[in-house]
XYZ file of C-alpha atoms in Angstrom:
609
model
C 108.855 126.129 107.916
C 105.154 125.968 109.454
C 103.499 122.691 108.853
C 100.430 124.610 107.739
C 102.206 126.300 104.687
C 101.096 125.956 101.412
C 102.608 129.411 99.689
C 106.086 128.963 100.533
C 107.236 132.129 100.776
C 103.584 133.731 101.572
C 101.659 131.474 103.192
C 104.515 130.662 105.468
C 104.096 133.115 107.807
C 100.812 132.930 108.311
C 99.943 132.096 112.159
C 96.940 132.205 114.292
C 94.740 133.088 117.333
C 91.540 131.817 118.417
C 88.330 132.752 116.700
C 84.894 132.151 117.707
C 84.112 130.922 114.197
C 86.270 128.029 114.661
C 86.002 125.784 118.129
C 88.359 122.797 117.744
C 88.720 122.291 121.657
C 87.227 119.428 123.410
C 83.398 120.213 124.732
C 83.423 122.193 127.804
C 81.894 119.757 129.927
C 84.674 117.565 129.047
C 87.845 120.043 129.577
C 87.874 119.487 133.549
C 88.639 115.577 133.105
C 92.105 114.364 132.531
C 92.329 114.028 128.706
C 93.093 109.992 127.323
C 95.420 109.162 124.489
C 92.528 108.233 122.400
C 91.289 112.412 122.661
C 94.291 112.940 121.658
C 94.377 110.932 118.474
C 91.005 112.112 117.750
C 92.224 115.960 118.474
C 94.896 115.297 116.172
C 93.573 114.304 113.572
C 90.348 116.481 113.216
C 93.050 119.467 113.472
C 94.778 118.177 110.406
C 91.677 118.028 108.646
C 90.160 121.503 109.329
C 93.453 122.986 108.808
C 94.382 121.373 105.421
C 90.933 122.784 104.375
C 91.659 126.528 105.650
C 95.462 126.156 104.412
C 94.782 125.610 100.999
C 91.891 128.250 100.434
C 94.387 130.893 102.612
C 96.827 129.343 99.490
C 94.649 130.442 96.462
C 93.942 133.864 97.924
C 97.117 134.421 98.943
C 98.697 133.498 95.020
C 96.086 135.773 93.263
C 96.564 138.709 95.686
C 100.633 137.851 95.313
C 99.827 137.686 91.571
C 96.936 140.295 91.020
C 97.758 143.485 93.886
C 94.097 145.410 93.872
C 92.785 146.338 97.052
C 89.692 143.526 96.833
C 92.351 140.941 96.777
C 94.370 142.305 100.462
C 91.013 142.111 101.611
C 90.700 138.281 100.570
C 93.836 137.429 101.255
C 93.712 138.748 104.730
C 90.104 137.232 105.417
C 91.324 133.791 104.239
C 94.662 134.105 106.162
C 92.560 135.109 109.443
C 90.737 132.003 109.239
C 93.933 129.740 108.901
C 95.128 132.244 111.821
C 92.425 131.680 113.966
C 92.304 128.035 113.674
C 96.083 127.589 114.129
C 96.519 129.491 116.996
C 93.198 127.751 119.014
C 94.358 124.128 117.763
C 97.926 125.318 119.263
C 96.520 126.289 122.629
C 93.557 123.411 123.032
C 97.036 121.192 122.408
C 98.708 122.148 125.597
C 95.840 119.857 127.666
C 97.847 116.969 126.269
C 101.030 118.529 126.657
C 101.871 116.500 129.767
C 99.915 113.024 128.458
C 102.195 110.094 128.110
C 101.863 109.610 124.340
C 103.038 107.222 121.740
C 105.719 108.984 120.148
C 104.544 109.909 116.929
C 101.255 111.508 118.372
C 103.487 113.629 120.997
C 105.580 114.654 118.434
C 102.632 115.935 116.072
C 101.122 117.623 119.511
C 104.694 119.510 119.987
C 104.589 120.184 116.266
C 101.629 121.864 116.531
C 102.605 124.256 119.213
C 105.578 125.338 117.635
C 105.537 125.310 114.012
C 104.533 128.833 113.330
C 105.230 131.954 112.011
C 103.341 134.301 113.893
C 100.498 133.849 117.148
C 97.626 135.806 117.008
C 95.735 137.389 120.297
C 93.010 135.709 121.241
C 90.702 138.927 120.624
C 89.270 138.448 117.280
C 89.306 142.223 116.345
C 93.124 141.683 117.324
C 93.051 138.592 114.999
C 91.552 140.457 112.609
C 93.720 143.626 112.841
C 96.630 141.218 112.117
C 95.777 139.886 109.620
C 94.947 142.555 107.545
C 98.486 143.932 108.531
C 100.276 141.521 106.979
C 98.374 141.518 103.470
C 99.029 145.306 103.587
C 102.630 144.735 104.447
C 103.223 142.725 101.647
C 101.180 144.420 99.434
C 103.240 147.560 100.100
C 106.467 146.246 99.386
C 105.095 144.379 96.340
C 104.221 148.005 94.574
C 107.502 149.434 95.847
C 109.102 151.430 93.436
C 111.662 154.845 93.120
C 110.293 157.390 90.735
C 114.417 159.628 90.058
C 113.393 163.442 89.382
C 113.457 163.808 86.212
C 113.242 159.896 85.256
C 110.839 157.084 85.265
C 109.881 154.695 87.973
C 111.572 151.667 88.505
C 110.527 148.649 90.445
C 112.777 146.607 92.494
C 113.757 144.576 89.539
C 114.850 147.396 87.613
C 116.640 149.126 90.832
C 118.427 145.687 91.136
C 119.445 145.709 87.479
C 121.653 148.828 88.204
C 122.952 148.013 91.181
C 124.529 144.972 89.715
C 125.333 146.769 86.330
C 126.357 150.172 86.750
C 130.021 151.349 88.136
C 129.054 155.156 89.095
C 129.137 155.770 92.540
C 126.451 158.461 92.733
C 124.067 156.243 90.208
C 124.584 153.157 92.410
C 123.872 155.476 96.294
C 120.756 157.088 94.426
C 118.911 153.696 93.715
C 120.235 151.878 96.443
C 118.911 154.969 98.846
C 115.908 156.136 96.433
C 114.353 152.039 97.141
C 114.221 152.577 101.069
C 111.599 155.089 100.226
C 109.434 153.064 100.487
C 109.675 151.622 104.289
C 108.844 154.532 106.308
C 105.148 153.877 106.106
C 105.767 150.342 107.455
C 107.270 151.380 110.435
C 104.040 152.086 112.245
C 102.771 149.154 110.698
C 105.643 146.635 111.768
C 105.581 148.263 114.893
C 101.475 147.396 115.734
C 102.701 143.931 114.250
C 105.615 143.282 116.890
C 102.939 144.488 119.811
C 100.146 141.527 118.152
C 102.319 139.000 117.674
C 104.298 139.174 120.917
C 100.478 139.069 122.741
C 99.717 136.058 120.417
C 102.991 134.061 121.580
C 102.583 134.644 125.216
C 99.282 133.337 124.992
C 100.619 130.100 123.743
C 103.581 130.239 126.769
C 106.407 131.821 125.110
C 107.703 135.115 126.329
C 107.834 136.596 122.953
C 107.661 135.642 119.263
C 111.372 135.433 118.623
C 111.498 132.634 121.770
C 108.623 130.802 119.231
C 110.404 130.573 116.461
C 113.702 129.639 118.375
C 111.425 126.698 120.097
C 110.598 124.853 116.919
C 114.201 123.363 115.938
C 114.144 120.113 118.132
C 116.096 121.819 120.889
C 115.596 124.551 123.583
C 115.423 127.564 122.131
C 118.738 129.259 124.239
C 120.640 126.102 122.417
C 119.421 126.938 119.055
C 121.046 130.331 119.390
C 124.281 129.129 120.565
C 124.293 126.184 117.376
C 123.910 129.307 114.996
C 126.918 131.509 116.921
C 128.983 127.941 117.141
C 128.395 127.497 113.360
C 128.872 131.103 112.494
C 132.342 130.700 114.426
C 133.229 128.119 112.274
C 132.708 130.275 109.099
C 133.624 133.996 110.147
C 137.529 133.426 109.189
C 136.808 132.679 105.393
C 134.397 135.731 105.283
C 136.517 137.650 106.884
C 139.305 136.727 104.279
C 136.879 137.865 101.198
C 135.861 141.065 103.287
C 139.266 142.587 102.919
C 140.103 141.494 99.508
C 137.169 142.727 97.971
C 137.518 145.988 99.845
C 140.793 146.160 98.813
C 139.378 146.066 94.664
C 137.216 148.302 95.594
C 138.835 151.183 96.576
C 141.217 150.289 93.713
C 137.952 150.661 91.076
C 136.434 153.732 93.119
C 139.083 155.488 95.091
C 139.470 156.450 99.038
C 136.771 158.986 98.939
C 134.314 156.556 97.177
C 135.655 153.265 98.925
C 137.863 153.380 101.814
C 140.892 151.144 102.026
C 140.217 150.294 105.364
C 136.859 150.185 108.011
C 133.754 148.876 106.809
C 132.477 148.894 102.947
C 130.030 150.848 101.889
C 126.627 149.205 101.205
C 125.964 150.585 98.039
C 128.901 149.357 95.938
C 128.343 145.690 96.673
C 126.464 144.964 93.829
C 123.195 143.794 95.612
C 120.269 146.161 97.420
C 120.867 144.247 100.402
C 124.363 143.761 100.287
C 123.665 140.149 100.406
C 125.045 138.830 97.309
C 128.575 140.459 95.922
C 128.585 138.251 93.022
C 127.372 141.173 90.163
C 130.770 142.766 91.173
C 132.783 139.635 89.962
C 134.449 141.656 87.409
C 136.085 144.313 90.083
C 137.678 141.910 92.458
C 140.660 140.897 90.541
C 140.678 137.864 88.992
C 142.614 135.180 90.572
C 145.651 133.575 88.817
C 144.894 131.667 85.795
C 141.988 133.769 84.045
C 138.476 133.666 85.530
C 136.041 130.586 84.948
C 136.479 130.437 81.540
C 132.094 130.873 80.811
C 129.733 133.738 81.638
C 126.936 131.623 81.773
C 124.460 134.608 81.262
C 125.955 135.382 78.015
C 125.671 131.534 77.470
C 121.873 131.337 78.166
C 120.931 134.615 76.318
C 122.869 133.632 73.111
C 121.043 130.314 72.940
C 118.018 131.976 73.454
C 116.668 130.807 76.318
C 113.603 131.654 77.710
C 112.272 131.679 81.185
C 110.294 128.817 80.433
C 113.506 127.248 79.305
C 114.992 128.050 82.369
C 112.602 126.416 84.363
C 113.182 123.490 82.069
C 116.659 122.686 82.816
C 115.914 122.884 86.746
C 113.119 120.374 86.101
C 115.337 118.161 84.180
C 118.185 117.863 86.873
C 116.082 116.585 89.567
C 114.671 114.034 86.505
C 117.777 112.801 86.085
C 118.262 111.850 89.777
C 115.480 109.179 89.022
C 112.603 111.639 90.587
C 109.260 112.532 88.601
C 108.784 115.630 86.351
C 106.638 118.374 87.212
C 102.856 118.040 87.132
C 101.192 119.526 83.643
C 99.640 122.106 85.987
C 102.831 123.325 87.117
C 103.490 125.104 83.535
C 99.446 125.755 83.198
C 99.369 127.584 86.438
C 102.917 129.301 87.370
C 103.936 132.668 87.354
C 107.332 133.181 85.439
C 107.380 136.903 83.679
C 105.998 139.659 85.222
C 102.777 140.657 83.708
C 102.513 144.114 81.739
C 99.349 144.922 83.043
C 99.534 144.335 86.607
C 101.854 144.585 89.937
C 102.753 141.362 91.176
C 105.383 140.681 94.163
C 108.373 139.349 92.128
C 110.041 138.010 94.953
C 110.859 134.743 93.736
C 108.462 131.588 95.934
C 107.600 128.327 95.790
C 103.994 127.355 96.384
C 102.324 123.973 97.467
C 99.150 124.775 97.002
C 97.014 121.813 97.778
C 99.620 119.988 99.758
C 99.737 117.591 97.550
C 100.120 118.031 93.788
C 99.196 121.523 92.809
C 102.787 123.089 92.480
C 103.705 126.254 91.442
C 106.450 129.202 91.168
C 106.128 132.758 91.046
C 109.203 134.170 89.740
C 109.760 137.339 87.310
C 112.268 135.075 85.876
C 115.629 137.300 84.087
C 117.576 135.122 81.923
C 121.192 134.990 83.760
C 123.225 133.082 85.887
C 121.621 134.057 88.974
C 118.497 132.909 87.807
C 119.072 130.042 86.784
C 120.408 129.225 89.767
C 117.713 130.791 92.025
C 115.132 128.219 89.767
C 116.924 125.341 91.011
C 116.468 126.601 94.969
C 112.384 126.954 93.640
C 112.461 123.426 92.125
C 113.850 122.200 95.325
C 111.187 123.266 97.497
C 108.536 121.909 94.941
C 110.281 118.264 94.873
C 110.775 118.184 98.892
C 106.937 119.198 99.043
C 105.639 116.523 96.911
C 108.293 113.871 98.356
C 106.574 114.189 101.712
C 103.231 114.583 100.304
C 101.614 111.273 101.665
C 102.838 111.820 105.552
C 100.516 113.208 107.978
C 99.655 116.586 107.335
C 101.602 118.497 110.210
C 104.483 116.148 109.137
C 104.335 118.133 105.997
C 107.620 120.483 105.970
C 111.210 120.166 106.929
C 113.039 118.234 108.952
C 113.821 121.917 109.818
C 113.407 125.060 107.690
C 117.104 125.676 107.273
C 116.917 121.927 105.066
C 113.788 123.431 102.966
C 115.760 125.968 102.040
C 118.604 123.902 101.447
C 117.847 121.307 99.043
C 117.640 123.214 96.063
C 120.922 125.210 96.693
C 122.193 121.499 96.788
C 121.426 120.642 93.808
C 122.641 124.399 92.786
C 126.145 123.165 93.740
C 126.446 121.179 90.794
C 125.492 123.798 88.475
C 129.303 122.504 87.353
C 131.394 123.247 84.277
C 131.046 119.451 83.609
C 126.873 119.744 83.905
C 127.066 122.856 81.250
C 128.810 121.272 78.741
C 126.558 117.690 79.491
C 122.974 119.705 79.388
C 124.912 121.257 75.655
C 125.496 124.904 77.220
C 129.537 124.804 77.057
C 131.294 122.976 74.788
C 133.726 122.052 76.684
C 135.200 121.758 80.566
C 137.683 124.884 80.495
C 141.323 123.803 82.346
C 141.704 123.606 86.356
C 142.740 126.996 85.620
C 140.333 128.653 85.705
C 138.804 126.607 89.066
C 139.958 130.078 91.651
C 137.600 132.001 89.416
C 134.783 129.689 89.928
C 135.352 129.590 93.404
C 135.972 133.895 93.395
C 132.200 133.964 91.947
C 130.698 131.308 94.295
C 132.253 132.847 97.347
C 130.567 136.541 96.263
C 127.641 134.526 96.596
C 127.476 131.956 99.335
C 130.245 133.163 101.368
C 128.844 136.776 101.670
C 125.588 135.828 102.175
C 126.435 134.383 105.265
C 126.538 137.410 108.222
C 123.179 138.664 106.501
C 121.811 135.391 107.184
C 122.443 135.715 110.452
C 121.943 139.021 111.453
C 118.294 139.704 110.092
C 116.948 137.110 112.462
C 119.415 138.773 115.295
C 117.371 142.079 114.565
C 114.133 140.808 114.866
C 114.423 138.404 117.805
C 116.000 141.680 120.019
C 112.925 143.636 118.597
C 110.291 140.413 119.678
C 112.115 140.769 122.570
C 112.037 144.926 123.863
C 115.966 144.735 123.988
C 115.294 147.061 120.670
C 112.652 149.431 121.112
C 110.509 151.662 118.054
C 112.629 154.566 119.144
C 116.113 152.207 117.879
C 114.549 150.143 115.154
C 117.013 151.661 111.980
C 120.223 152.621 114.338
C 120.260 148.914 115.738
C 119.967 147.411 112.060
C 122.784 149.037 111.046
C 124.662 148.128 114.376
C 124.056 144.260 113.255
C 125.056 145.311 109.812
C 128.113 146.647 110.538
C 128.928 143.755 113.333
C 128.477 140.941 111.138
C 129.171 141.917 107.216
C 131.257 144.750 108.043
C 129.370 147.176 105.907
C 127.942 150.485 106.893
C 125.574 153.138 104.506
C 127.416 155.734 102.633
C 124.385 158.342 103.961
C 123.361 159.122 106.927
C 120.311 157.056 108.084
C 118.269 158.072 110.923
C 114.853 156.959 112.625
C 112.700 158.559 109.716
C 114.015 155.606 107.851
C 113.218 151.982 108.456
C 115.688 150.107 106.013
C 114.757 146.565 108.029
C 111.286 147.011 106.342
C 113.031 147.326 102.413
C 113.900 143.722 102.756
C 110.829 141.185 101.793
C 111.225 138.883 104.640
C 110.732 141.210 106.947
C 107.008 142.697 105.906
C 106.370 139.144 104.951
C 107.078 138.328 108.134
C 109.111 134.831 107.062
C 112.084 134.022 109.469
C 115.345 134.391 108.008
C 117.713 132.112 110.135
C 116.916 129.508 107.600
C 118.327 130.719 104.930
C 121.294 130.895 106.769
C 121.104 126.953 107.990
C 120.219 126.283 104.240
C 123.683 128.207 103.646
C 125.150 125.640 105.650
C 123.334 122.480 104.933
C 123.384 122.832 101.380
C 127.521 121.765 101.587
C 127.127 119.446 103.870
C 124.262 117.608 101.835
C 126.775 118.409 98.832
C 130.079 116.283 100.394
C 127.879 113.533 101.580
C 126.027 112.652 97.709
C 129.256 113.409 95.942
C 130.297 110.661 98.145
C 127.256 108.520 97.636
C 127.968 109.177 94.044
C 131.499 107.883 94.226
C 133.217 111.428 93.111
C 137.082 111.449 94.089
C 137.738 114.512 92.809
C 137.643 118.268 94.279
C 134.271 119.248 96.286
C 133.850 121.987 93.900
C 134.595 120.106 90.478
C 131.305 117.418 92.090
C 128.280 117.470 90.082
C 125.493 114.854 91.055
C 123.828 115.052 87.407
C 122.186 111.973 86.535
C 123.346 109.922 89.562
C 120.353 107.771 90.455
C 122.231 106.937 94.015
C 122.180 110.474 95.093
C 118.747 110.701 93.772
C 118.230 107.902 95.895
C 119.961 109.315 99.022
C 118.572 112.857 98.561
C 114.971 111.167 98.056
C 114.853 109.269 101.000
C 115.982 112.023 103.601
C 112.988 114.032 101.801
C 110.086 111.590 102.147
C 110.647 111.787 105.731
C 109.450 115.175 106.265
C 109.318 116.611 109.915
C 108.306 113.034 110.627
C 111.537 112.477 112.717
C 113.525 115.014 114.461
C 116.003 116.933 112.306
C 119.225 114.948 113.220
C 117.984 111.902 112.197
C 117.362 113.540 108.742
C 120.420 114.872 108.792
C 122.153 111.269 109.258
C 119.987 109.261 106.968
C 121.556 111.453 103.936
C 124.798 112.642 105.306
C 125.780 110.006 108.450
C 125.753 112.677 110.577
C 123.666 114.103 113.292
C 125.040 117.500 113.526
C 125.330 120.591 111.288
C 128.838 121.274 110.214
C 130.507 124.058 108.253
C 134.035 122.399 107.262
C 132.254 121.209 104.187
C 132.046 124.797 103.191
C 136.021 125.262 104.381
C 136.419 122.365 102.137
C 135.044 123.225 98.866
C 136.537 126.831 99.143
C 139.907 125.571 100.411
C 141.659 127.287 97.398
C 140.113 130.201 97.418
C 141.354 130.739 100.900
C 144.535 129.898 100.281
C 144.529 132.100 97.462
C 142.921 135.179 99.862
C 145.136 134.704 102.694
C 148.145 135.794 100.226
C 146.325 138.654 98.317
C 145.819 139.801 101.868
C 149.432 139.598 103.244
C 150.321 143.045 104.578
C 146.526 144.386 104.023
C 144.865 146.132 107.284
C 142.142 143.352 107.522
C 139.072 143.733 109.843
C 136.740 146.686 110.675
């Protein structure tokens, strides 16, 4: 996550190039003589000021043109966001004169921070800068009005397209949404296109040989061993999504026949439950229960009889990181957060978590529906608001992750113990249903975390071969599919050609945000999970663990977070967990029964694709 990010999902991306308007190198006459450590401190620090200024006013135009979508507020949002662009991108390149300085560490580390902690490099050429920019707000502000108008029906946005995927069980119902919401890509390919060509100029500039080699470069490592960590950990994970693959294949050409859902090859996109195939969990109820009953709660029906509201929702993610001994949410947190979608207005509903003044002023924008994914999803949120205020009084570069993959991992941490045992203590089940029902529980967490995996992976994969010209415009929607179908095993039930450009129906990639966190968060967030079930003295089963009210995991999980980027990412990693690599075996572990439970559903099943 860019140090410079105050909208966490918006803001984020946001990169830069120099502009005229904003000269933060040393004086000219000065640039020929070898540059002292004391420049450097001064550099440094004037840098952090000017772009803690630029950050938060690129913040406040990018919420209202997130939250009000009129054409005067792209236009703000992209002025304000060329600023921060401009002044990122020149601090990034007047930082390579003290590249080769012998520095103490923490001021060489903030340098290399600098360099690499971006999104997205803008061209020196301000009309380039300019022409990005702009780009990006109309990107976004694209996808954000999105919607499929059925002949003969009314238009739905992507919340209501979503609703049927995950609700409806007729095949032709589910392809026409799930194919009527790429409809709205094609005019981005152009768009994305011009983008790729900018940004690629913009990273050379700063010494990389495209922008996929930038964002590889900014996970304490070289950027060739960053891609091998994410194939070594993917290795470690591939045999237990392999396992669910063909099982939940299996159900479904049991609910929809061969001709809808082939018994063997890959599965059809559509009937997954999820526009992106992403998530299988909304097709829980069609991939045969496991022995014993399911979970024993549908927390949806749980939260809607009670009445909750999203407000509510919000409530109960606020009051689990309480109980781990940290502070509640500022009052201006409920004065000034987004959690319904307005009537009168489009908004982008894709849930975020904004920072806005880097210190205090923290917000969500969510079109919050009252189920179980939901509530779950404001926990993630919550995380990102607690990690940014932990780290709140370090330096302002210092200001993000230990990596992006642990942003986006905290509050799927805390989602973890989202527990049978935390329902019935928070008064939402009465009681802890039997260890029967545990392989059900695990069956619905798996559709979840476990499938998310290969799409974690591969969106990244896409984009970094596009940065790169190994896929060219001409390939753009044939090589997304090619990743698709290598990784998740899934391929589209109609054909799909280079008229379409499905890469573009998915938020992260108009928004330009990097994806390969999500899928270190994926990972992280059990590894953080074993390690403060252990600081909390649980004995019992990884997935039975819920931290609730544990002041010495809040303890743990609070002092990994005030550290920030302050210290390379293994060190962050050992201060909660004791240890300096990633690992995946915790997920083997907490899913151990499922697996178990798979690998004999499976017996004599054509597995693979």
């Amino acid at each position: 996550m860019p140090p410079f990010n105050a909208a966490r999902q918006a803001v984020r991306r946001l990169t830069v190039s120099a502009a005229a308007l904003l000269c933060l190198a040393a004086p000219a006459e000065a640039a020929a003589a070898p540059p002292t450590v004391q420049e450097a401190r001064a550099f440094i620090e004037e840098t952090e000021r000017r772009l803690t200024e630029l950050t938060i006013a690129a913040s406040r135009a990018q919420w209202v043109q997130s939250t009000y979508i009129t054409h005067d507020t792209e236009i703000l949002a992209a002025e304000a966001g060329k600023n921060l662009l401009a002044a990122q991108m020149q601090a990034a390149k007047d930082a390579a004169r003290f590249r080769d300085l012998d520095l103490p560490s923490d001021l060489k580390r903030r340098i290399q921070l600098l360099r690499t902690s971006m999104a997205v490099a803008a061209p020196a050429d301000p009309a380039k800068q300019a022409e990005l920019a702009t780009l990006l707000a109309e990107m976004e502000s694209i996808y954000g009005r999105g919607e499929y108008c059925p002949q003969g029906g009314e238009c739905m946005d992507i919340n209501a397209l979503s609703r049927v995927l995950a609700e409806s069980r007729d095949p032709a119902r589910l392809l026409d949404v799930w194919a009527g919401w790429r409809t709205i890509a094609p005019p981005l390919r152009p768009m994305y296109k011009r983008f790729v060509e900018l940004g690629n100029e913009g990273a050379r500039e700063l010494g990389f040989a495209d922008l996929g080699a930038l964002w590889r470069s900014g996970y304490d490592m070289p950027p060739e061993a960053f891609a091998a960590e994410l194939d070594r950990l993917w290795a470690q994970v591939r045999p237990l999504y392999d396992a669910l693959h063909c099982h939940v294949r299996a159900s479904l050409s049991a609910q929809y026949g061969e001709s809808a859902a082939p018994a063997a090859g890959p599965i059809p996109a559509h009937l997954l439950g999820n526009m992106w195939s992403q998530s299988w969990i909304n097709i829980y109820d069609l991939v045969g229960v496991p022995e014993g009953g399911g979970p024993g709660f549908d927390l949806t029906r749980l939260l809607r009889e009670r009445g909750i509201d999203p407000v509510g929702m919000v409530r109960y993610g606020e009051r689990f990181f309480t109980s781990l001994g940290l502070e509640p949410l500022p009052d201006t947190f409920w004065e000034r957060s987004l959690f319904v979608k307005p009537g009168d207005r489009d908004v982008v509903c894709h849930a975020s978590a904004w920072d806005v003044d880097l210190v205090d002023d923290l917000r969500i924008k969510m079109c919050i529906e009252i189920n179980d994914e939901d509530f779950s999803t404001v926990h993630h949120e919550l995380g990102h608001l607690y990690y940014d205020r932990a780290y709140n009084k370090q330096p302002m570069i210092y200001r993000q992750g230990a990596n992006d993959g642990f942003h986006e991992g905290v509050g799927d941490t805390l989602a973890l113990s989202i527990t049978p045992e935390y329902l019935v203590e928070i008064g939402l089940l009465d009681k802890v249903p039997g260890e029967s029902g545990d392989l059900g529980l695990l069956m619905k967490m798996a559709l979840d975390k476990v499938a998310f995996l290969p799409f974690g992976l591969l969106v990244d994969q896409w984009r970094w071969k596009v940065f790169s010209g190994e896929i060219g415009p001409g390939e753009y929607n044939q090589a997304w599919w090619d990743l698709r179908l290598k990784y998740q095993g899934i391929q589209s039930a109609v054909p799909r050609s280079e008229a379409d450009f499905d890469p573009g129906a998915k938020y992260h990639v108009p928004a330009n945000t990097p994806y390969s966190r999500y899928f270190l968060a994926s990972i992280l967030q059990f590894q953080f999970h074993r390690a403060l079930c252990e600081a909390a003295g649980e004995k019992g089963p990884l997935h039975r663990c819920s931290i609730y009210g544990n002041k010495e995991a809040g303890r743990r999980l609070a002092a990994m977070l005030e550290m920030g980027a302050s210290r390379p990412w293994p060190e962050a990693l050992a201060s909660l967990t004791g240890e300096s690599r990633m690992d995946a075996t915790a997920i083997l572990d907490y899913f151990a029964p499922l697996k178990e439970w798979l690998d004999r559903q499976n017996s004599g099943r054509q597995c693979g694709w």
